[in-house]
PDB file of C-alpha atoms in Angstrom:
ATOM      1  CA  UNK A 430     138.089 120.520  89.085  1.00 50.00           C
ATOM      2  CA  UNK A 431     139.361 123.787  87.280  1.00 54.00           C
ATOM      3  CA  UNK A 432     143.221 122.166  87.724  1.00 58.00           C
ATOM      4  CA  UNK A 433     142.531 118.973  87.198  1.00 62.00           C
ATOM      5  CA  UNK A 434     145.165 116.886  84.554  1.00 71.00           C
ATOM      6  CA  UNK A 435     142.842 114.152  84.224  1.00 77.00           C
ATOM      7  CA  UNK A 436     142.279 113.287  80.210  1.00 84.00           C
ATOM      8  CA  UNK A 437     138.835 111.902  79.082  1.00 87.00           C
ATOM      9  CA  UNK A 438     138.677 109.699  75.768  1.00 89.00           C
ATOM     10  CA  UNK A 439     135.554 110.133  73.367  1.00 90.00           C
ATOM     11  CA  UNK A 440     134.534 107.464  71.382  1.00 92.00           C
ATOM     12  CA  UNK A 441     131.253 107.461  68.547  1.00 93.00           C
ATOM     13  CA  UNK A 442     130.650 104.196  67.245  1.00 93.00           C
ATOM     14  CA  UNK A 443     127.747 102.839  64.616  1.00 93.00           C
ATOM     15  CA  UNK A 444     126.537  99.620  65.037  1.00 94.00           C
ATOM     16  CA  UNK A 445     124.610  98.079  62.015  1.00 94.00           C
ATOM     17  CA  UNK A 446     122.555  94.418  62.265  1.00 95.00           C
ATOM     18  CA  UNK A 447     124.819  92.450  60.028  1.00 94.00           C
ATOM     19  CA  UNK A 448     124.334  88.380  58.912  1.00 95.00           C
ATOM     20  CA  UNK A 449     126.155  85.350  57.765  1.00 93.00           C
ATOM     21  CA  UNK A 450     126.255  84.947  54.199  1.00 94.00           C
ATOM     22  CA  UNK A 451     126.245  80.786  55.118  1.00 95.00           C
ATOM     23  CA  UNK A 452     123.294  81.267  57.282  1.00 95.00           C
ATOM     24  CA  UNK A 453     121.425  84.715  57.094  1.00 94.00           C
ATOM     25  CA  UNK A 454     118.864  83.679  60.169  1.00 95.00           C
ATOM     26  CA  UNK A 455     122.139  84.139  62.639  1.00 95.00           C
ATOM     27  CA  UNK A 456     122.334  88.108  63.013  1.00 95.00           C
ATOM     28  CA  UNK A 457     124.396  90.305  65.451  1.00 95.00           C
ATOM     29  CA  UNK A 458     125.296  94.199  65.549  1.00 96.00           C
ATOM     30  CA  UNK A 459     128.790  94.966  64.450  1.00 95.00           C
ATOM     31  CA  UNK A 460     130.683  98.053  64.619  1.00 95.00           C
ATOM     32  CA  UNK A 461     131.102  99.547  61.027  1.00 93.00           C
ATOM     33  CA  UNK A 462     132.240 102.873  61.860  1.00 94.00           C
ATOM     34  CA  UNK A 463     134.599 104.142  65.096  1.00 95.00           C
ATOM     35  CA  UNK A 464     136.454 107.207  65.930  1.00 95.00           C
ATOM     36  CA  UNK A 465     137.707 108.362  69.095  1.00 93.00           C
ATOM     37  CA  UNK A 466     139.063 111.532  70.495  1.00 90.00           C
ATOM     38  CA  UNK A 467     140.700 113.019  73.427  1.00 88.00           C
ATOM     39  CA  UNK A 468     139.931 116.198  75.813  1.00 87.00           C
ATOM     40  CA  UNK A 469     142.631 116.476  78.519  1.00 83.00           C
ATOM     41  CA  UNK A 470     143.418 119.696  80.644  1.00 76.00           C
ATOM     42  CA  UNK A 471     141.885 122.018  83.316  1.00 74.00           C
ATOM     43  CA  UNK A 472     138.952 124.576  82.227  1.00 73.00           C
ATOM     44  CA  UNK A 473     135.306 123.670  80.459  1.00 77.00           C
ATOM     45  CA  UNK A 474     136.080 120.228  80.340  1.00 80.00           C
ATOM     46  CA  UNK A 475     132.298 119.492  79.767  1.00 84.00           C
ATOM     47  CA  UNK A 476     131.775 121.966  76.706  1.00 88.00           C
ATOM     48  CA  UNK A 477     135.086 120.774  75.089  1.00 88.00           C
ATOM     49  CA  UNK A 478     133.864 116.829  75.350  1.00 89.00           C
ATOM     50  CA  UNK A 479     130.470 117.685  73.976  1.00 91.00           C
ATOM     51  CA  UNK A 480     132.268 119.821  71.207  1.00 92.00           C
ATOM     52  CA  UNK A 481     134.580 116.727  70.777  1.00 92.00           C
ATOM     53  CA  UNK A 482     131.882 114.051  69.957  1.00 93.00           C
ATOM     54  CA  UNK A 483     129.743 116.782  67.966  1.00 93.00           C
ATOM     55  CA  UNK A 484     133.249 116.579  65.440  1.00 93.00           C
ATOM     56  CA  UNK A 485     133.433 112.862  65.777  1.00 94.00           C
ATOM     57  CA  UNK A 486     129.200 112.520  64.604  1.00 94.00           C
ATOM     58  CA  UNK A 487     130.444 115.623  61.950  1.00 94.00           C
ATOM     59  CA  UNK A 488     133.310 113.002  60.567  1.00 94.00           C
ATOM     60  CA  UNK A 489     130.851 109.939  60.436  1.00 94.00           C
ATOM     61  CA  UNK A 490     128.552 112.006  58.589  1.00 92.00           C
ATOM     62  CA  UNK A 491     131.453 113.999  55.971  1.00 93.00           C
ATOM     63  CA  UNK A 492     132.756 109.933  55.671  1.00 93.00           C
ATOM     64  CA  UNK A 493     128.964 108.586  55.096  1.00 91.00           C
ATOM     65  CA  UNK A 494     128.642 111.288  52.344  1.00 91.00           C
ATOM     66  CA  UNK A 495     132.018 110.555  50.832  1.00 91.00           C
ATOM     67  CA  UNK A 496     130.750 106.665  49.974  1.00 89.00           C
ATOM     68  CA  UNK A 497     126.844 107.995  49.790  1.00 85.00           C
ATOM     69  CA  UNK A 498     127.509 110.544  47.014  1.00 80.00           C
ATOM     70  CA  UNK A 499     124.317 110.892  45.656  1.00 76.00           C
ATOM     71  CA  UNK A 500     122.934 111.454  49.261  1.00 56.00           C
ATOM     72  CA  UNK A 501     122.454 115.174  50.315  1.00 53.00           C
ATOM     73  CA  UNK A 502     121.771 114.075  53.828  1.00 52.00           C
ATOM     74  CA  UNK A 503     121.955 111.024  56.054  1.00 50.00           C
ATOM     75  CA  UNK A 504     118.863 109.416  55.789  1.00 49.00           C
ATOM     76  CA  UNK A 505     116.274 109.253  58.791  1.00 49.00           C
ATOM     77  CA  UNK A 506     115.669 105.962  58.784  1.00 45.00           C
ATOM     78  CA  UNK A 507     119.664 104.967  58.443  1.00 47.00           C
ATOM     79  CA  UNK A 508     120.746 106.032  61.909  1.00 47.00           C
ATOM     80  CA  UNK A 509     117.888 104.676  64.604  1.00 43.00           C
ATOM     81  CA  UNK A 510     117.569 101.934  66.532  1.00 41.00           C
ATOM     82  CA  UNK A 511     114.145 100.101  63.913  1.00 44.00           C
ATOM     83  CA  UNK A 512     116.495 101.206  60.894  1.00 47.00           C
ATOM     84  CA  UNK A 513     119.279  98.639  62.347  1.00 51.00           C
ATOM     85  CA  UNK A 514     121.898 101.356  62.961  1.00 55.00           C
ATOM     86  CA  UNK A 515     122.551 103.162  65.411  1.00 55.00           C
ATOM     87  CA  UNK A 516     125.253 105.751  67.453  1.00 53.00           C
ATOM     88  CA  UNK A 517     126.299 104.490  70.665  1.00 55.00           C
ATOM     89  CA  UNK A 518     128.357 106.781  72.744  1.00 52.00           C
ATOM     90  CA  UNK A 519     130.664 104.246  74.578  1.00 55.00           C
ATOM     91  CA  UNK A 520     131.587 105.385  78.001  1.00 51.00           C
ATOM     92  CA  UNK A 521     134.679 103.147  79.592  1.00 51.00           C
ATOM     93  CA  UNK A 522     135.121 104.259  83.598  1.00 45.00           C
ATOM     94  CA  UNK A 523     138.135 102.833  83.456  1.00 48.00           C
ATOM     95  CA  UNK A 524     139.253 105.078  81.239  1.00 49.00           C
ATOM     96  CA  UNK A 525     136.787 107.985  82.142  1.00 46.00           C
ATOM     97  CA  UNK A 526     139.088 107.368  86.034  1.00 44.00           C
ATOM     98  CA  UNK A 527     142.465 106.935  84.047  1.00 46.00           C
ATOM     99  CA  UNK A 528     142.979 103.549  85.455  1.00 46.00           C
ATOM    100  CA  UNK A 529     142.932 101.924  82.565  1.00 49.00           C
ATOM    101  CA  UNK A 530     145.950 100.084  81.694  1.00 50.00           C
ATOM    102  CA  UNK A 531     147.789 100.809  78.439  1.00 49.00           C
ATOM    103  CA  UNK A 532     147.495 100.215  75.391  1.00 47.00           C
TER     104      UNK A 532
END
C-alpha cells in the first residue's frame, strides 16, 4: 500500500510484578513505564515502525539510566519475564485499522 494514508500508533510498555503494602501475598503486573509513537504516510511503513519502537526501547533505556546512575547498562535480569519485568509491545487493531474512536 505505497499510497496508503493510514497512520499506525506504537506503543512500548514495562510491566513490573508490584504488591500491596497492606497485604504483600496479593501481586499483579503494573505498567511503570509507557511511551507511544506514531508512523503515518505512504512508503516503508514497516522499516519506519520498527525504527519507531527501536527509539521508544532507546528512551526507556536513556530514562532507566537517568534514575539508575550508577548503572552502565540495563541489567539482564531487570527486563525478562523470571526477573518480573518485562517489554510488551501492545498491538490495538482497532487502532492498527483506524477505527478506533477518539480520544
Amino acid at each position: 500500500e505505497p499510497n496508503s494514508s493510514v497512520s499506525v500508533t506504537t506503543e512500548v510498555e514495562l510491566f513490573q510484578k508490584v504488591r500491596l503494602s497492606r497485604d504483600p501475598s496479593i501481586e499483579t503486573d503494573a505498567v511503570t513505564w509507557r511511551r507511544e509513537g506514531s508512523v503515518g504516510g505512504p512508503g516503508q511503513r514497516y522499516l519506519r515502525i520498527r525504527q519507531q519502537i527501536a527509539e521508544l526501547i532507546d528512551q526507556f533505556i536513556r530514562d532507566y539510566l537517568s534514575v539508575n546512575p550508577k548503572q552502565s547498562a540495563v541489567p539482564n535480569n531487570s527486563l525478562n519475564r523470571s526477573g518480573g519485568s518485562e517489554f510488551r509491545i501492545k498491538r490495538d487493531p482497532a487502532k492498527l485499522l483506524g477505527t478506533a474512536p477518539p480520544g
